[in-house]
Each structure stands twice: as C-alpha cells, then as structure tokens.
Amino acid sequence: MTLRPRQFDLIAFDWDGTLFDSTQIITRCIQRAVVDVGGVMPSEEAASYVIGMALMPALAHAAPDVPESEYPLLNARYRFHYMQHMDDIALFDGVLPMLEALRARHHWLTVATGKSRRGLDEALHSSELKGVFDGSRTADETAGKPHPLMLHELMREFGVAPERTLMIGDTTHDLQMALNAGCASVGVSYGAHAHDQFELLNPRFVAHSVGELHDWLLSHA
C-alpha cells in the first residue's frame, strides 16, 4: 500500500461503537433502566439511536413517557446496569494496531465522546489505553453532540485548523458534529446507527470493519 502525505494532523475518535464494542450492552442497559422507573421499554432502534449523546439527554429521549421528576432515578438505574457489564466490554479487534500505526505517523490522537469524564477515564484505564491518546473531551465537560464544542476545544488545544481535523464515529451525532465544526468525517457501520443514514452528512468514507478503517486511514489520512 502506498502511503500518501498526511492529510490530517488531528484525528478525533468517538468511543462507544467506534473503538469499543459496547453498543449492544448500552442498548440493553438503557432499556432496563427505563423499565425500572416505570417507563415503556424503548425498542432496540430507539435505544441505540441515542448512543453518543450526553447521558441524561439520551435517556430522556429514549424514555419520553418518563416524567422529569424520575430523571435522577433513571440515571442511577442506567449506571447500575452499566456497571454490572463493564467487564464484558472490550475494544474491537484491530483497534490497538490501528492506533499504533497512526501514532507512528505522528497524528494527534484524541477522543470526543458522549461519555462522562469519569466514565472515559475508567475505560481508558481498564483497556490499557492510558497514554495512547493525546487529548480527550467528554459531554459533561463541554457540550453534547452534535454541538461542535468538543471538536472546537480539541482543535484549539492542539493548534489544528478544521481542514486538518478528522472525526471518526458510528452515529449521525458524530458526523453532524464534524459538519458543525467544519471538519471532515469518516463513519463506521459496525456501531449504533445504520450507515444508510450517513450519506446526507457527507463522510469521506464509511468503513464496515476496523480493518477497512485502518487501511483507509493509512492511505488517506
């Protein structure tokens, strides 16, 4: 494979469903939390749609019949179910070699996620990824997707222009955030959202596996 000159200095990855194989577990945890507080169980499609958003807006969207007074309990029940399955979540096969190859190309590697800071830090520690990423932003310290604040802050931190920044994610929230920030994007079809929703958001590429993503990044990023 011929390596082209680097096109992007900063690469921002979504977390759940892009690097971490967590979509099904998060979907089930959302469903169980809604039922726990007396709501109607959302469909798999409705529960997976909100993955990538900040947690409380995501839960509220998935449970339109749950009154706002129950939101603290809804949040607590989601966290309870998620903690039961934390050890069942792992990186997708091929993620570590892909990240190592990108580091060798001297890209800034960052995370832009709807997770909380505490949740991301725990995940980074448990997955032995500490030190792999140069920076990160979470929804509870900036703004939830698709607001572009996460990307704006990361670009400012590393002194990188939008045209030299690439966002990679598995949801329309990720790709819309990239558009809102003036950045290029790549979608992955193996996460929370069906890739037929991506076309209108103009991703440079849609990868159907980590291997495809790795190959595209080495030749186009």
CSV table of N, CA and C in Angstrom, one decimal, residues 107-211:
chain,number,residue,atom,x,y,z
A,107,HIS,N,0.2,11.5,14.0
A,107,HIS,CA,-1.1,12.2,14.2
A,107,HIS,C,-1.3,12.5,15.6
A,108,TRP,N,-2.0,13.6,15.9
A,108,TRP,CA,-2.5,13.8,17.3
A,108,TRP,C,-3.8,12.9,17.3
A,109,LEU,N,-3.8,12.0,18.3
A,109,LEU,CA,-5.0,11.2,18.5
A,109,LEU,C,-5.8,11.6,19.7
A,110,THR,N,-7.1,11.8,19.5
A,110,THR,CA,-7.9,12.3,20.6
A,110,THR,C,-9.3,11.5,20.6
A,111,VAL,N,-10.0,11.7,21.7
A,111,VAL,CA,-11.3,11.1,21.9
A,111,VAL,C,-12.4,12.2,22.1
A,112,ALA,N,-13.5,12.1,21.4
A,112,ALA,CA,-14.6,13.1,21.5
A,112,ALA,C,-15.8,12.2,21.8
A,113,THR,N,-16.3,12.1,23.0
A,113,THR,CA,-17.3,11.2,23.4
A,113,THR,C,-18.4,11.7,24.2
A,114,GLY,N,-19.6,11.1,24.1
A,114,GLY,CA,-20.7,11.4,24.9
A,114,GLY,C,-20.6,10.8,26.3
A,115,LYS,N,-19.6,10.1,26.6
A,115,LYS,CA,-19.4,9.5,28.0
A,115,LYS,C,-19.1,10.7,28.9
A,116,SER,N,-19.1,10.4,30.2
A,116,SER,CA,-18.7,11.3,31.2
A,116,SER,C,-17.2,11.2,31.3
A,117,ARG,N,-16.6,12.3,32.0
A,117,ARG,CA,-15.1,12.2,32.2
A,117,ARG,C,-14.7,11.0,33.0
A,118,ARG,N,-15.5,10.8,34.1
A,118,ARG,CA,-15.2,9.7,35.0
A,118,ARG,C,-15.3,8.4,34.2
A,119,GLY,N,-16.4,8.2,33.4
A,119,GLY,CA,-16.5,7.0,32.6
A,119,GLY,C,-15.4,6.8,31.6
A,120,LEU,N,-15.0,7.9,30.9
A,120,LEU,CA,-13.9,7.7,29.9
A,120,LEU,C,-12.6,7.4,30.6
A,121,ASP,N,-12.3,8.0,31.7
A,121,ASP,CA,-11.1,7.7,32.4
A,121,ASP,C,-11.0,6.3,32.9
A,122,GLU,N,-12.2,5.8,33.4
A,122,GLU,CA,-12.2,4.4,33.8
A,122,GLU,C,-12.0,3.5,32.6
A,123,ALA,N,-12.6,3.8,31.5
A,123,ALA,CA,-12.4,2.9,30.3
A,123,ALA,C,-11.0,3.0,29.8
A,124,LEU,N,-10.4,4.1,29.8
A,124,LEU,CA,-9.0,4.2,29.3
A,124,LEU,C,-8.1,3.4,30.2
A,125,HIS,N,-8.3,3.5,31.5
A,125,HIS,CA,-7.5,2.7,32.4
A,125,HIS,C,-7.7,1.2,32.3
A,126,SER,N,-9.0,0.8,32.2
A,126,SER,CA,-9.3,-0.6,32.2
A,126,SER,C,-8.9,-1.3,30.8
A,127,SER,N,-8.8,-0.5,29.8
A,127,SER,CA,-8.5,-1.1,28.5
A,127,SER,C,-7.0,-0.9,28.1
A,128,GLU,N,-6.2,-0.5,29.1
A,128,GLU,CA,-4.7,-0.3,28.9
A,128,GLU,C,-4.4,0.7,27.8
A,129,LEU,N,-5.3,1.7,27.6
A,129,LEU,CA,-5.1,2.7,26.6
A,129,LEU,C,-4.5,3.9,27.1
A,130,LYS,N,-4.1,3.9,28.4
A,130,LYS,CA,-3.6,5.1,29.0
A,130,LYS,C,-2.3,5.5,28.3
A,131,GLY,N,-2.2,6.8,27.8
A,131,GLY,CA,-1.1,7.3,27.1
A,131,GLY,C,-1.1,7.2,25.6
A,132,VAL,N,-2.1,6.4,25.1
A,132,VAL,CA,-2.3,6.3,23.7
A,132,VAL,C,-2.8,7.6,23.1
A,133,PHE,N,-3.8,8.2,23.8
A,133,PHE,CA,-4.4,9.4,23.3
A,133,PHE,C,-3.8,10.7,23.8
A,134,ASP,N,-3.7,11.7,23.0
A,134,ASP,CA,-3.0,12.9,23.3
A,134,ASP,C,-4.0,13.9,24.0
A,135,GLY,N,-5.3,13.7,23.8
A,135,GLY,CA,-6.3,14.5,24.5
A,135,GLY,C,-7.7,13.9,24.3
A,136,SER,N,-8.6,14.5,25.1
A,136,SER,CA,-10.0,14.0,25.0
A,136,SER,C,-10.9,15.1,25.5
A,137,ARG,N,-12.2,14.9,25.1
A,137,ARG,CA,-13.3,15.8,25.6
A,137,ARG,C,-14.5,14.9,25.8
A,138,THR,N,-15.2,15.2,26.9
A,138,THR,CA,-16.4,14.4,27.2
A,138,THR,C,-17.6,15.3,27.3
A,139,ALA,N,-18.8,14.8,27.2
A,139,ALA,CA,-20.0,15.6,27.1
A,139,ALA,C,-20.3,16.4,28.4
A,140,ASP,N,-19.9,15.9,29.5
A,140,ASP,CA,-20.2,16.6,30.8
A,140,ASP,C,-19.2,17.7,31.0
A,141,GLU,N,-18.1,17.9,30.3
A,141,GLU,CA,-17.2,19.0,30.5
A,141,GLU,C,-17.2,20.0,29.3
A,142,THR,N,-18.0,19.7,28.3
A,142,THR,CA,-18.1,20.6,27.2
A,142,THR,C,-19.6,20.8,26.8
A,143,ALA,N,-20.0,20.2,25.7
A,143,ALA,CA,-21.4,20.1,25.3
A,143,ALA,C,-21.6,18.8,24.5
A,144,GLY,N,-22.8,18.3,24.6
A,144,GLY,CA,-23.1,17.1,24.0
A,144,GLY,C,-23.2,17.2,22.5
A,145,LYS,N,-23.0,16.1,21.8
A,145,LYS,CA,-23.1,16.0,20.3
A,145,LYS,C,-24.6,16.2,20.0
A,146,PRO,N,-24.8,16.8,18.8
A,146,PRO,CA,-23.9,17.2,17.7
A,146,PRO,C,-23.3,18.7,17.9
A,147,HIS,N,-23.4,19.3,19.0
A,147,HIS,CA,-22.8,20.6,19.2
A,147,HIS,C,-21.3,20.4,19.0
A,148,PRO,N,-20.6,21.4,18.3
A,148,PRO,CA,-19.2,21.2,17.9
A,148,PRO,C,-18.2,21.6,18.9
A,149,LEU,N,-18.6,21.9,20.2
A,149,LEU,CA,-17.7,22.4,21.2
A,149,LEU,C,-16.6,21.5,21.4
A,150,MET,N,-16.8,20.2,21.5
A,150,MET,CA,-15.7,19.2,21.8
A,150,MET,C,-14.6,19.4,20.7
A,151,LEU,N,-15.0,19.4,19.5
A,151,LEU,CA,-14.0,19.5,18.4
A,151,LEU,C,-13.4,20.9,18.4
A,152,HIS,N,-14.1,21.9,18.7
A,152,HIS,CA,-13.5,23.2,18.7
A,152,HIS,C,-12.5,23.3,19.8
A,153,GLU,N,-12.7,22.7,21.0
A,153,GLU,CA,-11.8,22.8,22.1
A,153,GLU,C,-10.5,21.9,21.7
A,154,LEU,N,-10.7,20.8,21.1
A,154,LEU,CA,-9.6,19.9,20.8
A,154,LEU,C,-8.7,20.6,19.7
A,155,MET,N,-9.3,21.2,18.7
A,155,MET,CA,-8.6,21.9,17.7
A,155,MET,C,-7.8,23.1,18.3
A,156,ARG,N,-8.4,23.8,19.2
A,156,ARG,CA,-7.7,24.9,19.9
A,156,ARG,C,-6.6,24.4,20.7
A,157,GLU,N,-6.8,23.3,21.4
A,157,GLU,CA,-5.7,22.8,22.3
A,157,GLU,C,-4.5,22.4,21.5
A,158,PHE,N,-4.7,21.8,20.3
A,158,PHE,CA,-3.5,21.3,19.6
A,158,PHE,C,-3.1,22.3,18.4
A,159,GLY,N,-3.8,23.4,18.3
A,159,GLY,CA,-3.5,24.3,17.3
A,159,GLY,C,-3.7,23.8,15.9
A,160,VAL,N,-4.8,23.1,15.7
A,160,VAL,CA,-5.0,22.5,14.4
A,160,VAL,C,-6.3,23.1,13.7
A,161,ALA,N,-6.2,23.4,12.5
A,161,ALA,CA,-7.4,24.0,11.8
A,161,ALA,C,-8.4,23.0,11.4
A,162,PRO,N,-9.7,23.4,11.2
A,162,PRO,CA,-10.7,22.4,10.9
A,162,PRO,C,-10.4,21.5,9.7
A,163,GLU,N,-9.8,22.1,8.6
A,163,GLU,CA,-9.5,21.3,7.4
A,163,GLU,C,-8.4,20.3,7.6
A,164,ARG,N,-7.7,20.4,8.8
A,164,ARG,CA,-6.7,19.4,9.1
A,164,ARG,C,-7.1,18.4,10.2
A,165,THR,N,-8.5,18.4,10.5
A,165,THR,CA,-9.0,17.6,11.5
A,165,THR,C,-10.0,16.6,11.0
A,166,LEU,N,-10.0,15.4,11.5
A,166,LEU,CA,-10.9,14.3,11.0
A,166,LEU,C,-11.6,13.7,12.2
A,167,MET,N,-12.9,13.6,12.1
A,167,MET,CA,-13.8,13.0,13.2
A,167,MET,C,-14.2,11.6,12.7
A,168,ILE,N,-14.1,10.6,13.5
A,168,ILE,CA,-14.5,9.2,13.2
A,168,ILE,C,-15.5,8.8,14.2
A,169,GLY,N,-16.7,8.3,13.7
A,169,GLY,CA,-17.7,7.8,14.6
A,169,GLY,C,-18.7,6.9,14.0
A,170,ASP,N,-19.6,6.4,14.8
A,170,ASP,CA,-20.5,5.3,14.4
A,170,ASP,C,-22.0,5.9,14.3
A,171,THR,N,-22.1,7.2,14.6
A,171,THR,CA,-23.5,7.7,14.7
A,171,THR,C,-23.7,9.0,13.9
A,172,THR,N,-24.9,9.3,13.5
A,172,THR,CA,-25.1,10.6,12.9
A,172,THR,C,-24.8,11.7,13.8
A,173,HIS,N,-24.8,11.5,15.1
A,173,HIS,CA,-24.4,12.6,16.0
A,173,HIS,C,-23.0,13.0,15.8
A,174,ASP,N,-22.1,12.0,15.6
A,174,ASP,CA,-20.7,12.2,15.4
A,174,ASP,C,-20.5,13.0,14.0
A,175,LEU,N,-21.1,12.5,13.0
A,175,LEU,CA,-20.9,13.1,11.7
A,175,LEU,C,-21.5,14.5,11.6
A,176,GLN,N,-22.6,14.7,12.3
A,176,GLN,CA,-23.2,16.1,12.3
A,176,GLN,C,-22.3,17.0,13.1
A,177,MET,N,-21.7,16.5,14.2
A,177,MET,CA,-20.8,17.3,15.0
A,177,MET,C,-19.6,17.8,14.1
A,178,ALA,N,-19.1,16.9,13.3
A,178,ALA,CA,-18.0,17.2,12.4
A,178,ALA,C,-18.4,18.3,11.4
A,179,LEU,N,-19.6,18.1,10.8
A,179,LEU,CA,-20.1,19.1,9.9
A,179,LEU,C,-20.2,20.5,10.6
A,180,ASN,N,-20.8,20.5,11.8
A,180,ASN,CA,-21.0,21.7,12.5
A,180,ASN,C,-19.6,22.4,12.9
A,181,ALA,N,-18.6,21.6,13.0
A,181,ALA,CA,-17.3,22.1,13.4
A,181,ALA,C,-16.4,22.5,12.1
A,182,GLY,N,-17.0,22.1,10.9
A,182,GLY,CA,-16.2,22.4,9.7
A,182,GLY,C,-15.1,21.4,9.4
A,183,CYS,N,-15.3,20.2,10.0
A,183,CYS,CA,-14.3,19.1,9.9
A,183,CYS,C,-14.7,18.0,8.9
A,184,ALA,N,-13.8,17.3,8.4
A,184,ALA,CA,-14.1,16.1,7.6
A,184,ALA,C,-14.5,15.0,8.6
A,185,SER,N,-15.2,13.9,8.1
A,185,SER,CA,-15.6,12.8,9.0
A,185,SER,C,-15.5,11.5,8.2
A,186,VAL,N,-15.4,10.4,9.0
A,186,VAL,CA,-15.5,9.1,8.5
A,186,VAL,C,-16.5,8.3,9.4
A,187,GLY,N,-17.4,7.6,8.8
A,187,GLY,CA,-18.4,6.8,9.5
A,187,GLY,C,-18.0,5.4,9.6
A,188,VAL,N,-18.4,4.7,10.6
A,188,VAL,CA,-18.2,3.2,10.7
A,188,VAL,C,-19.6,2.6,10.9
A,189,SER,N,-19.8,1.5,10.2
A,189,SER,CA,-21.1,0.9,10.1
A,189,SER,C,-21.4,-0.2,11.1
A,190,TYR,N,-20.3,-0.5,11.9
A,190,TYR,CA,-20.5,-1.6,12.8
A,190,TYR,C,-20.9,-1.2,14.2
A,191,GLY,N,-21.4,0.1,14.4
A,191,GLY,CA,-21.8,0.6,15.7
A,191,GLY,C,-23.2,0.7,15.9
A,192,ALA,N,-23.7,1.9,16.4
A,192,ALA,CA,-25.1,2.1,16.8
A,192,ALA,C,-26.0,2.4,15.7
A,193,HIS,N,-25.6,3.2,14.7
A,193,HIS,CA,-26.5,3.7,13.6
A,193,HIS,C,-26.3,3.0,12.3
A,194,ALA,N,-27.4,2.7,11.6
A,194,ALA,CA,-27.3,2.1,10.3
A,194,ALA,C,-26.6,3.1,9.3
A,195,HIS,N,-25.7,2.6,8.5
A,195,HIS,CA,-24.9,3.5,7.7
A,195,HIS,C,-25.7,4.2,6.6
A,196,ASP,N,-26.9,3.7,6.3
A,196,ASP,CA,-27.7,4.4,5.2
A,196,ASP,C,-28.1,5.8,5.7
A,197,GLN,N,-27.9,6.1,7.0
A,197,GLN,CA,-28.3,7.4,7.5
A,197,GLN,C,-27.1,8.4,7.3
A,198,PHE,N,-25.9,7.9,6.9
A,198,PHE,CA,-24.7,8.7,6.9
A,198,PHE,C,-24.6,9.6,5.6
A,199,GLU,N,-25.2,9.2,4.5
A,199,GLU,CA,-24.9,9.8,3.2
A,199,GLU,C,-25.1,11.3,3.2
A,200,LEU,N,-26.2,11.8,3.9
A,200,LEU,CA,-26.5,13.2,3.8
A,200,LEU,C,-25.5,14.0,4.6
A,201,LEU,N,-24.7,13.4,5.5
A,201,LEU,CA,-23.7,14.1,6.3
A,201,LEU,C,-22.3,14.1,5.7
A,202,ASN,N,-22.2,13.6,4.5
A,202,ASN,CA,-21.0,13.7,3.7
A,202,ASN,C,-19.7,13.2,4.3
A,203,PRO,N,-19.7,12.0,4.8
A,203,PRO,CA,-18.5,11.4,5.3
A,203,PRO,C,-17.5,11.1,4.1
A,204,ARG,N,-16.2,11.2,4.4
A,204,ARG,CA,-15.3,10.9,3.3
A,204,ARG,C,-15.3,9.4,3.0
A,205,PHE,N,-15.7,8.6,4.0
A,205,PHE,CA,-15.6,7.2,3.8
A,205,PHE,C,-16.5,6.5,4.8
A,206,VAL,N,-17.1,5.4,4.5
A,206,VAL,CA,-17.8,4.6,5.6
A,206,VAL,C,-17.1,3.2,5.6
A,207,ALA,N,-16.5,2.9,6.8
A,207,ALA,CA,-15.8,1.6,7.0
A,207,ALA,C,-16.7,0.6,7.6
A,208,HIS,N,-16.7,-0.6,7.1
A,208,HIS,CA,-17.5,-1.7,7.6
A,208,HIS,C,-16.8,-2.6,8.5
A,209,SER,N,-15.6,-2.3,8.8
A,209,SER,CA,-14.8,-3.1,9.8
A,209,SER,C,-13.6,-2.2,10.3
A,210,VAL,N,-13.0,-2.6,11.4
A,210,VAL,CA,-11.8,-1.9,11.8
A,210,VAL,C,-10.7,-2.0,10.8
A,211,GLY,N,-10.6,-3.2,10.2
A,211,GLY,CA,-9.6,-3.4,9.2
A,211,GLY,C,-9.8,-2.4,8.0
